[in-house]
Short mmCIF file of C-alpha atoms in Angstrom, two decimals:
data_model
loop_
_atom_site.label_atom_id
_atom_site.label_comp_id
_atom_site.label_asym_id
_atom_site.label_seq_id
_atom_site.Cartn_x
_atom_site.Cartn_y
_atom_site.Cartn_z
CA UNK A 1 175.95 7.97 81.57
CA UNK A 2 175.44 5.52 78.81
CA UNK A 3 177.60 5.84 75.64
CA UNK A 4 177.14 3.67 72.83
CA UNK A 5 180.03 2.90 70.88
CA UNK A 6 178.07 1.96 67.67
CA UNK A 7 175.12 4.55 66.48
CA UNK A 8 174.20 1.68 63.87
CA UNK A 9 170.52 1.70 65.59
CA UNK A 10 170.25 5.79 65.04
CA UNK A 11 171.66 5.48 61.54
CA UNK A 12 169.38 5.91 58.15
CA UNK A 13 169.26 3.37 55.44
CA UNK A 14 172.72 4.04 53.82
CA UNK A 15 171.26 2.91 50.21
CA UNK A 16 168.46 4.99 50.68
CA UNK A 17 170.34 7.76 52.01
CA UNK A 18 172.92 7.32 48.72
CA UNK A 19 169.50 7.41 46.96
CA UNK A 20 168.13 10.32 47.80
CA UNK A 21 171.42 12.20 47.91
CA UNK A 22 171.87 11.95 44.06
CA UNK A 23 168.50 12.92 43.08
CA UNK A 24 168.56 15.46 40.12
CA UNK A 25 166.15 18.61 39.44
CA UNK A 26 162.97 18.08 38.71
CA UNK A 27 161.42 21.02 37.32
CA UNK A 28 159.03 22.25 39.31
CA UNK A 29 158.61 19.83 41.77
CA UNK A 30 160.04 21.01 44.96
CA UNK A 31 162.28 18.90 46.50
CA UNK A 32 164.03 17.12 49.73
CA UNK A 33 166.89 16.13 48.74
CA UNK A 34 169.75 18.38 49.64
CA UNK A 35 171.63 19.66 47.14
CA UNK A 36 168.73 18.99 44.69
CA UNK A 37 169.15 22.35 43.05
CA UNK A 38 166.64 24.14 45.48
CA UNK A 39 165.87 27.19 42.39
CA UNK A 40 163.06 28.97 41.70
CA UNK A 41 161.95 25.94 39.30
CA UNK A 42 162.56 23.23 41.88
CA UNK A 43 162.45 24.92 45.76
CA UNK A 44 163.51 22.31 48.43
CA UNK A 45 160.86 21.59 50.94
CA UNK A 46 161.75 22.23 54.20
CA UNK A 47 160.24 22.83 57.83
CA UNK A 48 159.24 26.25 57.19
CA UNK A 49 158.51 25.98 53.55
CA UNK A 50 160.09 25.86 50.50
CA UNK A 51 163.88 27.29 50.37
CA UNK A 52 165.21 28.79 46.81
CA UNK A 53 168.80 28.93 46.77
CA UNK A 54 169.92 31.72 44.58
CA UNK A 55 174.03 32.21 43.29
CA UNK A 56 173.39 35.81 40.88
CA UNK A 57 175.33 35.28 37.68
CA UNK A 58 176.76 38.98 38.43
CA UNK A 59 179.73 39.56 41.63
CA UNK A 60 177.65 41.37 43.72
CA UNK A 61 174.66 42.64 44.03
CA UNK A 62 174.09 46.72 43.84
CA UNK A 63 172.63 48.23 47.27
CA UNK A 64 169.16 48.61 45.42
CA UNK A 65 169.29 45.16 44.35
CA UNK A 66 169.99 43.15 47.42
CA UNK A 67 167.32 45.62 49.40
CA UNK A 68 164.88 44.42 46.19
CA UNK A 69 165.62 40.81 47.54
CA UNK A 70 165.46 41.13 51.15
CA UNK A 71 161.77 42.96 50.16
CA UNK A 72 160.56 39.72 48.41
CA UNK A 73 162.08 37.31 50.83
CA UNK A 74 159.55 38.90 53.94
CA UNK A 75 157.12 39.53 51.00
CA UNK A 76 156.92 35.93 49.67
CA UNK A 77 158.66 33.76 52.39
CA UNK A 78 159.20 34.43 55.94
CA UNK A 79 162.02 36.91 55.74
CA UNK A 80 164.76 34.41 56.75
CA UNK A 81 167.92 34.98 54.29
CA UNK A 82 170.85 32.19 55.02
CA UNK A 83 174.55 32.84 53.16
CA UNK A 84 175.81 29.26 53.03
CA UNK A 85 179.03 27.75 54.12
CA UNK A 86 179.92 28.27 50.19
CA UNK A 87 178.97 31.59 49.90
CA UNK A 88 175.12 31.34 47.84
CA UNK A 89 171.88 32.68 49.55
CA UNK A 90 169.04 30.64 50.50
CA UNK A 91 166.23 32.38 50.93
CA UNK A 92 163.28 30.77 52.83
CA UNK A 93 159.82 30.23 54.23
CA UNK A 94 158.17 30.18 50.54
CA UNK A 95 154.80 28.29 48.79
CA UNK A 96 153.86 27.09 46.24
CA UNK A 97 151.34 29.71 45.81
CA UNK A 98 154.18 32.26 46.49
CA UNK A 99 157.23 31.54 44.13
CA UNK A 100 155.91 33.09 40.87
CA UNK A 101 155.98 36.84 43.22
CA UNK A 102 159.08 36.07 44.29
CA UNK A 103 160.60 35.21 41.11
CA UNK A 104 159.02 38.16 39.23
CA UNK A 105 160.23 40.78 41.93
CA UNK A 106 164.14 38.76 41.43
CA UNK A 107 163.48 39.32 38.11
CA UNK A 108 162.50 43.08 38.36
CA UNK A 109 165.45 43.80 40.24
CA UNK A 110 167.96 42.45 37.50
CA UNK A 111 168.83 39.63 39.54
CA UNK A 112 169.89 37.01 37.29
CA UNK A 113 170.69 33.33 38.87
CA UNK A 114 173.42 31.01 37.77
CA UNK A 115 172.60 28.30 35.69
CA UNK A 116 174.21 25.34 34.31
CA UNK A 117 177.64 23.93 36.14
CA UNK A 118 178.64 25.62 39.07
CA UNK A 119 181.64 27.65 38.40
CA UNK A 120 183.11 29.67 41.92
CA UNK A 121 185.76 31.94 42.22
CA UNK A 122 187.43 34.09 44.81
CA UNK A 123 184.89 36.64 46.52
CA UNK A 124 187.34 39.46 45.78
CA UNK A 125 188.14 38.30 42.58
CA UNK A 126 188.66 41.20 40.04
CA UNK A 127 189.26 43.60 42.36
CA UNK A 128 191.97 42.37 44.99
CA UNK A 129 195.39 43.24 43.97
CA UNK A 130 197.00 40.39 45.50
CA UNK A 131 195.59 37.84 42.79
CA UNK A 132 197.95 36.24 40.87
CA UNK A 133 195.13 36.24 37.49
CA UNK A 134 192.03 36.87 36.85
CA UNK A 135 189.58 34.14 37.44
CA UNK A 136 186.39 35.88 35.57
CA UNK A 137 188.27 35.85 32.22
CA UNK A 138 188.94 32.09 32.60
CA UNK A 139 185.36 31.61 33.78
CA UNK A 140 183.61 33.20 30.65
CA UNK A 141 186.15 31.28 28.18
CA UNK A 142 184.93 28.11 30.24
CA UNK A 143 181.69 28.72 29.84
CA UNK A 144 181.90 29.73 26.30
CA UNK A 145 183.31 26.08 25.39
CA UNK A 146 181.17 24.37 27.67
CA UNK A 147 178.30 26.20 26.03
CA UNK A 148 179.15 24.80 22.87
CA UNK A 149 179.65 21.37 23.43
CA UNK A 150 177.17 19.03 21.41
CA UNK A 151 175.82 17.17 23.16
CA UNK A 152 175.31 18.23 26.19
CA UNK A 153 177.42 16.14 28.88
CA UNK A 154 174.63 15.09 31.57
CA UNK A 155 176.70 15.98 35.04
CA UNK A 156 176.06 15.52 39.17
CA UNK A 157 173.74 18.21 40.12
CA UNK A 158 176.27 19.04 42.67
CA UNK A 159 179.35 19.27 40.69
CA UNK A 160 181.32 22.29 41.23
CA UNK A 161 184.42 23.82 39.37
CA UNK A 162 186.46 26.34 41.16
CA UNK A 163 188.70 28.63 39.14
CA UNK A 164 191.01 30.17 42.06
CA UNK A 165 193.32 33.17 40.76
CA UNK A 166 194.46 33.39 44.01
CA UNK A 167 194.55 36.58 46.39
CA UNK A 168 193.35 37.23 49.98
CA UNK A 169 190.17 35.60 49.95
CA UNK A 170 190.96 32.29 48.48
CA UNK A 171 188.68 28.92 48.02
CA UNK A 172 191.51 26.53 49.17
CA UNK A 173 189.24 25.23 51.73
CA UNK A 174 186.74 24.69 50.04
CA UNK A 175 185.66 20.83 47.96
CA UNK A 176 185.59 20.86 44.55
CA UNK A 177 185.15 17.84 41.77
CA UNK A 178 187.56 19.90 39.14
CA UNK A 179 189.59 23.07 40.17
CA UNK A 180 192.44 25.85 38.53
CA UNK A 181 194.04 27.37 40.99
CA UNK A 182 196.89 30.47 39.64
CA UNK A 183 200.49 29.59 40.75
CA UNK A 184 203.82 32.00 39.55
CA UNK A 185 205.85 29.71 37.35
CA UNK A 186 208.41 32.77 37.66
CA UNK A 187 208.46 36.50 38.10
CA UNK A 188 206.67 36.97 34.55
CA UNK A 189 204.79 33.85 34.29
CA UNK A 190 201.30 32.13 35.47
CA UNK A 191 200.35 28.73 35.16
CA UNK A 192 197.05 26.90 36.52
CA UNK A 193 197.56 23.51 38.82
CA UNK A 194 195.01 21.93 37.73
CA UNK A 195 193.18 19.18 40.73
CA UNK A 196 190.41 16.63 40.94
CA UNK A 197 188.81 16.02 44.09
CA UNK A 198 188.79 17.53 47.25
CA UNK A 199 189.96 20.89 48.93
CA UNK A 200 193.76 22.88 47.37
CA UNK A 201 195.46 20.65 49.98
CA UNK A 202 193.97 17.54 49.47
CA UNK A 203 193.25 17.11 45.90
CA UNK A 204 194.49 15.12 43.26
CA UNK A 205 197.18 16.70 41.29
CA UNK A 206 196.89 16.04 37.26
CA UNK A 207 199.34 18.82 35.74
CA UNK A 208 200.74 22.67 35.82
CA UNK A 209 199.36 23.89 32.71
CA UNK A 210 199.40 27.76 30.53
CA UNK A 211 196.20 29.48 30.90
CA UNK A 212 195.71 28.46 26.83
CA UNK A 213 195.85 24.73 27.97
CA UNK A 214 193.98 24.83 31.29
CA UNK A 215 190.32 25.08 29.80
CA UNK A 216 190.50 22.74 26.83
CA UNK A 217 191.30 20.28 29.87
CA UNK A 218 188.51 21.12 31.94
CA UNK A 219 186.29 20.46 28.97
CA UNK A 220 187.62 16.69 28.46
CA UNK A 221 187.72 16.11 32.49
CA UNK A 222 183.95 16.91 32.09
CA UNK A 223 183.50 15.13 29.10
CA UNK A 224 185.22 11.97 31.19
CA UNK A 225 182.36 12.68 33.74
CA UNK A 226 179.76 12.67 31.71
CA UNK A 227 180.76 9.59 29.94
CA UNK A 228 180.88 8.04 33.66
CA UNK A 229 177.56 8.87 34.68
CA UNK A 230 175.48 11.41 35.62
CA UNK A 231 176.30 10.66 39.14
CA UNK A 232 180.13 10.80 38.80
CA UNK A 233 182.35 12.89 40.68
CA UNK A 234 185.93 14.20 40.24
CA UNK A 235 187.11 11.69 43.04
CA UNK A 236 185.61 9.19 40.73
CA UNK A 237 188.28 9.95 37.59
CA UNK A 238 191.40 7.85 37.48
CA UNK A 239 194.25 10.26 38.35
CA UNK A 240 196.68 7.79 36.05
CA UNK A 241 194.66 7.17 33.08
CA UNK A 242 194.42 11.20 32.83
CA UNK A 243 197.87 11.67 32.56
CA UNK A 244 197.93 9.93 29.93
CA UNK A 245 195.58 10.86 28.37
CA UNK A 246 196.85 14.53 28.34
CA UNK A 247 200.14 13.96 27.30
CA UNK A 248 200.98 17.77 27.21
CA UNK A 249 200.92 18.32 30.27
CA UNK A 250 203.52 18.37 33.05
CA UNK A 251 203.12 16.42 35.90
CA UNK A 252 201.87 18.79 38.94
CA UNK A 253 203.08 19.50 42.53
CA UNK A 254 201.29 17.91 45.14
CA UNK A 255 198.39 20.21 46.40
CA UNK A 256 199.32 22.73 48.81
CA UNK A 257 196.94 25.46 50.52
CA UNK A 258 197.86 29.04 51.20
CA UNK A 259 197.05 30.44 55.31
CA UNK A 260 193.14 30.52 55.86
CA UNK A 261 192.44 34.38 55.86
CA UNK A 262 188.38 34.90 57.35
CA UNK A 263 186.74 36.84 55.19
CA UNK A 264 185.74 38.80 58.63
CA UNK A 265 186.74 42.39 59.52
CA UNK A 266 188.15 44.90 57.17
CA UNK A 267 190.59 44.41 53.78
CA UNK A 268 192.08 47.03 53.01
CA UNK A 269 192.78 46.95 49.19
CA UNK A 270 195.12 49.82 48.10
CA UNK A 271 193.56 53.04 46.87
CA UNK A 272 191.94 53.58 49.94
CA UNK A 273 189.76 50.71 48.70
CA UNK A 274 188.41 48.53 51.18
CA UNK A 275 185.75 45.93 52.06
CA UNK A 276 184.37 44.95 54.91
CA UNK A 277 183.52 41.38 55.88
CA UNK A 278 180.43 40.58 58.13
CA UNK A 279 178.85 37.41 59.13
CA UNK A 280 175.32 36.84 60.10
CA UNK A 281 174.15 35.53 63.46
CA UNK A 282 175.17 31.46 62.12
CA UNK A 283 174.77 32.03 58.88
CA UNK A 284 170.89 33.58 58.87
CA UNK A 285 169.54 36.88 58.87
CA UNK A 286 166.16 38.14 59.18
CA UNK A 287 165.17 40.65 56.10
CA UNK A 288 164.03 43.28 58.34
CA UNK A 289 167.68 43.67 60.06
CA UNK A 290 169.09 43.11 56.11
CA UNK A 291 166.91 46.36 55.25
CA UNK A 292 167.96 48.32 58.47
CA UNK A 293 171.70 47.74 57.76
CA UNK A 294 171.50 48.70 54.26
CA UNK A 295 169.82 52.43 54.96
CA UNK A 296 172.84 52.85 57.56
CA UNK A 297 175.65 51.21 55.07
CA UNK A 298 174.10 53.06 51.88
CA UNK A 299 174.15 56.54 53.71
CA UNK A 300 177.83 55.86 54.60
CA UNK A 301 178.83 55.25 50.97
CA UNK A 302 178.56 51.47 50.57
CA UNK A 303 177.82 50.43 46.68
CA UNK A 304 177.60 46.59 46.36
CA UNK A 305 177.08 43.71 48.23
CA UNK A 306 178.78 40.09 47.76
CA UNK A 307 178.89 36.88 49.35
CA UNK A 308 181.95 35.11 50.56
CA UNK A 309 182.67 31.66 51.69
CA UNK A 310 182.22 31.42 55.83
CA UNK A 311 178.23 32.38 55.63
CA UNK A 312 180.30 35.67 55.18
CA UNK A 313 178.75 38.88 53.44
CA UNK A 314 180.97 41.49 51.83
CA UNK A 315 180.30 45.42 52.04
CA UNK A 316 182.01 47.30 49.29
CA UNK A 317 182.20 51.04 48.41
CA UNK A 318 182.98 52.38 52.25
CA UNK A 319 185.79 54.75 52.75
CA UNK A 320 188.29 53.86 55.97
CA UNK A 321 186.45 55.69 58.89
CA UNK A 322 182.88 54.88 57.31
CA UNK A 323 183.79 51.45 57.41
CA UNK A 324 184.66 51.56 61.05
CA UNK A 325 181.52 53.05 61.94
CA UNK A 326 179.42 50.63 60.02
CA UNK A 327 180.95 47.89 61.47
CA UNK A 328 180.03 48.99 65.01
CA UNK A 329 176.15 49.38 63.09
CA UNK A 330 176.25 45.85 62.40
CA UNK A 331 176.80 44.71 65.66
CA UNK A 332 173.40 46.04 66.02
CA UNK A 333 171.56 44.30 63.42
CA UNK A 334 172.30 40.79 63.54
CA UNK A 335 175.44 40.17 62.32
CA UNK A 336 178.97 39.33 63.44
CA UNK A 337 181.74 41.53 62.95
CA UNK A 338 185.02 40.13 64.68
CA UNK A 339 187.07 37.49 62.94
CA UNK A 340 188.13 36.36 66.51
CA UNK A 341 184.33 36.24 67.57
CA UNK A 342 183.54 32.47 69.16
CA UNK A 343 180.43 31.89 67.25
CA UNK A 344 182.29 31.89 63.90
CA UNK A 345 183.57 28.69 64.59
CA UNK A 346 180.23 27.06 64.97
CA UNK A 347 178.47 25.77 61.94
CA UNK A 348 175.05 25.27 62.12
CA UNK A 349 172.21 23.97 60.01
CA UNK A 350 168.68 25.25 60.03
CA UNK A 351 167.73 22.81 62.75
CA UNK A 352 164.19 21.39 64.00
CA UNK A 353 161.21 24.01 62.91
CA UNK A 354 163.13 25.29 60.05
CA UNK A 355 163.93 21.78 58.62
CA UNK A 356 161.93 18.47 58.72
CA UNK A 357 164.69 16.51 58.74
CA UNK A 358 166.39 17.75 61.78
CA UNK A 359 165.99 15.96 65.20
CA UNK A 360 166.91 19.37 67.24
CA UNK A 361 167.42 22.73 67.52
CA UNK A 362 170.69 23.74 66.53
CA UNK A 363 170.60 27.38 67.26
CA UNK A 364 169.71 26.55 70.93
CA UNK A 365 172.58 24.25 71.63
CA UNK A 366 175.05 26.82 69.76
CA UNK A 367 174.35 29.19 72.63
CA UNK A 368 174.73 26.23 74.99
CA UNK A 369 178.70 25.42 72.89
CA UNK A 370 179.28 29.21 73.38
CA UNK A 371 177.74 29.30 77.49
CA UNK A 372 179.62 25.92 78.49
CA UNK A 373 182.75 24.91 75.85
CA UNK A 374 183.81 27.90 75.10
CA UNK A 375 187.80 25.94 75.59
CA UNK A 376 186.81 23.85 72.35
CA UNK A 377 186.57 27.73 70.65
CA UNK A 378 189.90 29.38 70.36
CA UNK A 379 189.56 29.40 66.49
CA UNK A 380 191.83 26.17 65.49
CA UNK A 381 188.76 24.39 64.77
CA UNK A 382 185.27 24.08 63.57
CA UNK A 383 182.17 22.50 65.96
CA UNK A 384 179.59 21.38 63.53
CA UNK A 385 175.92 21.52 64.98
CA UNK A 386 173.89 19.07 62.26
CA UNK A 387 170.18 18.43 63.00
CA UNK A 388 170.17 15.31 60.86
CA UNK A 389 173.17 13.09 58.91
CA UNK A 390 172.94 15.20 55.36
CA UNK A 391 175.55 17.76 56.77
CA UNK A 392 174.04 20.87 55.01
CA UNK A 393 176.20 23.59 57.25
CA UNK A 394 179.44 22.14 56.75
CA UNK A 395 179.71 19.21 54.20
CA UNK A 396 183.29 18.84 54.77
CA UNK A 397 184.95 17.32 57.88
CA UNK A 398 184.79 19.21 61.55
CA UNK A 399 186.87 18.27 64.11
CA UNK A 400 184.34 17.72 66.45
CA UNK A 401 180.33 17.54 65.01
CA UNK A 402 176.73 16.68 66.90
CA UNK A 403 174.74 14.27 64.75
CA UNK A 404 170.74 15.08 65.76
CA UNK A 405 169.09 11.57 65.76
CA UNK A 406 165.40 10.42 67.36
CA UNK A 407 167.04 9.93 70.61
CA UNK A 408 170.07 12.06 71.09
CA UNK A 409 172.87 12.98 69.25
CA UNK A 410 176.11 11.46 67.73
CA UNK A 411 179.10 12.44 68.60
CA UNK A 412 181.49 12.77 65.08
CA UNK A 413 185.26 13.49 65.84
CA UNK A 414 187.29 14.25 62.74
CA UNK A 415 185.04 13.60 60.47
CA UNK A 416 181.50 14.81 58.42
CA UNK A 417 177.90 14.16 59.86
CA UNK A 418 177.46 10.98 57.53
CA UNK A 419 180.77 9.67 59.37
CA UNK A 420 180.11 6.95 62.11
CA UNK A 421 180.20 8.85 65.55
CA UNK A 422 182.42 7.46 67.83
CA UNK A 423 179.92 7.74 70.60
CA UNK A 424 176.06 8.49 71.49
CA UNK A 425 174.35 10.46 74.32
CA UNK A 426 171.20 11.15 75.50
CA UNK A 427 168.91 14.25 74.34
CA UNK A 428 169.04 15.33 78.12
CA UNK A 429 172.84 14.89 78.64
CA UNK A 430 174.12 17.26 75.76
CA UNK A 431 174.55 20.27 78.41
CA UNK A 432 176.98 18.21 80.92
CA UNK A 433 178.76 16.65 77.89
CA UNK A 434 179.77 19.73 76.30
CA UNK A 435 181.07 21.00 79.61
CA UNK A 436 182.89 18.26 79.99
CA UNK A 437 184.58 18.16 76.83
CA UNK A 438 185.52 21.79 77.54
CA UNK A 439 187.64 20.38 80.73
CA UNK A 440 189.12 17.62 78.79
CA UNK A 441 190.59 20.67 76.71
CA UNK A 442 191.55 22.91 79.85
CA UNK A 443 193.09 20.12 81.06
CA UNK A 444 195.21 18.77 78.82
CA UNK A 445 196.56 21.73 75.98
CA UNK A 446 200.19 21.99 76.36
CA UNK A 447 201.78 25.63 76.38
CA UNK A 448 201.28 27.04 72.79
CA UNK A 449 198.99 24.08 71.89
CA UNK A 450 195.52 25.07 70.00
CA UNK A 451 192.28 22.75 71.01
CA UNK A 452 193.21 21.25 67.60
CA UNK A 453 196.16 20.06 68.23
CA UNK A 454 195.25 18.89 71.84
CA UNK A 455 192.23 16.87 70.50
CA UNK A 456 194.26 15.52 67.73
CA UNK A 457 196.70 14.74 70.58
CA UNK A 458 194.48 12.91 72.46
CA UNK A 459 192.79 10.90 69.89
CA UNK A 460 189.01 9.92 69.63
CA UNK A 461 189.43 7.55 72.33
CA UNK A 462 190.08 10.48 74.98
CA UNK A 463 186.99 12.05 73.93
CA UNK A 464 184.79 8.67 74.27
CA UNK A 465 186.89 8.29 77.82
CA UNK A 466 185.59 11.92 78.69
CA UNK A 467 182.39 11.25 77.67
CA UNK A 468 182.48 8.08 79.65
CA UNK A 469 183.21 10.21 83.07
CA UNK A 470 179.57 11.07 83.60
#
């Protein structure tokens, strides 16, 4: 089999890429840029149509309401409803002809979508007892001062704030340009970290800071980006000249991330409250299995609906043994109901027909990861299925990711799908590969060892070796 070490020949123009990458809304010019604000004013163009990607300024949404939007997703689109790897909807399979309907029926339904700077907190937040403070309170005081800023700082598109008050769900996984995350100063005390740049774990430090404090210096971090550029990032702000800039504040701990919970199965919540956490089939659902489930889950008790990070959905309002039985409905209807379940540790995009820019069809090869690696899926680690370099499933790094390209696919280790692949096969050699790297596993995990830390073990190099043994 032939590998080639350098996918320079498959890759795009990386200034063009850059380019298109950073494009801002337009309004009402639908879009193909990812992460070009795909909203009802600007819809992202896409394989099967134009996508609207839709964060509700409210929680949840009541049983009624998310029914009301599964209705105008088959009524205006093609029925296909996505919950991203952050937790927002996408609904898809729209015209031009057909967005006004579908934004009047949104609108009928009291759904109301974010605007402005993406603010994201805890799925549970509010309602788990577990969190250490309450992240809504922060995020209306934010918004309140960001609100009344004059002018207006001009931001990225894409920049996101994440106020974590901690709890079982947390977002320490997740990027973020500027984030608050809760920490006990002592047994009566709270104080915000507050981070630049990257997930809990890998972000950049600035200070521990009184909840008072914490939102005055959100304001002049976004001020700082605004007086960068309307392209800057929080990776782009000088961690040094912050500190002293704030001289209040204390110097903070280096960034440290609590044990990954999936939002998956059911949380029990004291009370006899609980939620239960459901995935759909990779991330997409089809509105007519939405509907279905909601009868059965409405009839049992269930009262609201929320997102969660993990293309996760959350069912609130079910009492212990009603939840048990609904889970076993969902099985039934499209979705994914077992933390432990193999195909929640596959990302995948949209892929070829749903997207133009994807070179194959994702969904097809996850059944082939799930039918022939299933060693690579014990749960220590992502595989990220990407029908094109943007990376729209999983923007972050995956230990192990397929790059779709003209010819074949690159093969990513350790890294996102705009990272250089360490290796290249052939469209018709992705079956035996994938088996292959399942052995490599089998092989070589030590007793107690997860496929994580074998890989890591082994290095890139194994994997190009493996590859190599066709």
């Amino acid at each position: 089999m032939a590998v080639v070490d350098s996918y320079r020949m498959e890759r795009h123009d990386a200034a063009s890429r850059r380019a298109v990458d950073t494009l801002a809304c337009t309004p009402n010019t639908p879009s193909m840029a990812r992460g070009a604000c795909p909203s009802f004013s600007a819809p992202m163009v896409t394989g099967d149509g134009l996508l609207v990607r839709l964060r509700p300024v409210t929680p949840g949404l009541t049983i009624a309401q998310f029914r009301a939007l599964a209705e105008a997703t088959a009524r205006h689109g093609n029925g296909l409803i996505e919950i991203t790897a952050r937790g927002n909807l996408q609904l898809r399979g729209m015209t031009t002809d057909s967005m006004a309907g579908l934004a009047a029926d949104i609108d009928r339904a009291g759904i109301v979508p974010e605007s402005g700077v993406t603010i994201e907190v805890p799925p549970l937040s509010g309602l788990d007892p577990l969190e250490i403070a309450d992240s809504r309170d922060m995020v209306m005081r934010l918004r309140r001062e960001i609100a009344a800023l004059d002018p207006k700082p001009v931001l990225a598109p894409k920049l996101t704030i994440i106020i974590d008050g901690g709890g079982r769900l947390t977002l320490d996984a997740m990027l973020a340009d500027i984030r608050l995350r809760a920490t006990k100063a002592d047994s009566s005390s709270t104080v915000w970290n507050l981070a630049i740049g990257g997930t809990a774990q890998t972000a950049k430090v600035l200070a521990s800071l009184p909840a008072e404090q914490s939102i005055p210096a959100v304001i002049e971090l976004l001020k700082a980006l605004a007086h960068l550029g309307p392209t800057a990032r929080g990776r782009d702000l000088d961690t040094a000249s912050l500190r002293t800039r704030f001289p209040s504040m204390q110097d903070g701990a280096p960034g440290t991330a609590g044990q990954h919970v999936s939002p998956i199965g059911i949380h029990h919540l004291g009370d006899k409250n609980l939620v239960l956490g459901l995935r759909p089939s990779f991330g997409q659902i089809h509105a007519r299995d939405i509907l279905n489930f909601l009868d059965i889950a409405e009839a049992a008790g269930a009262n609201e609906i929320r997102t969660a990070p993990d293309h996760a959905l959350l069912v609130l309002g079910l009492a212990d043994g009603a939840a048990r039985d609904i889970q076993l409905a969902a099985g039934k209807h499209g979705f994914r109901t077992r933390a432990a379940d193999p195909s929640n540790h596959i990302d995948v995009c949209s892929g070829a027909g749903a997207c133009a820019s994807a070179f194959y069809a994702t969904k097809l090869v996850a059944a082939d990861v799930l039918d022939l690696a299933s060693e690579l899926l014990d749960g220590s680690l992502t595989v990220h299925l990407s029908g094109c370099r943007k990376g729209c499933a999983h923007p972050g790094k995956a230990a192990l990711t397929f790059v779709g390209a003209p010819t074949g696919y690159g093969i990513v280790v350790n890294g996102s799908a705009s990272s250089e692949p360490v290796a290249y096969i052939g469209k018709q050699e992705l079956k035996s590969v994938l088996a292959r790297m399942s052995r490599l596993v089998r092989n070589n995990k030590g007793a107690g060892e997860s496929t994580e830390e074998c890989l890591t073990r082994l290095g890139a190099d194994a994997v190009v070796t493996a590859l190599r043994q066709g």
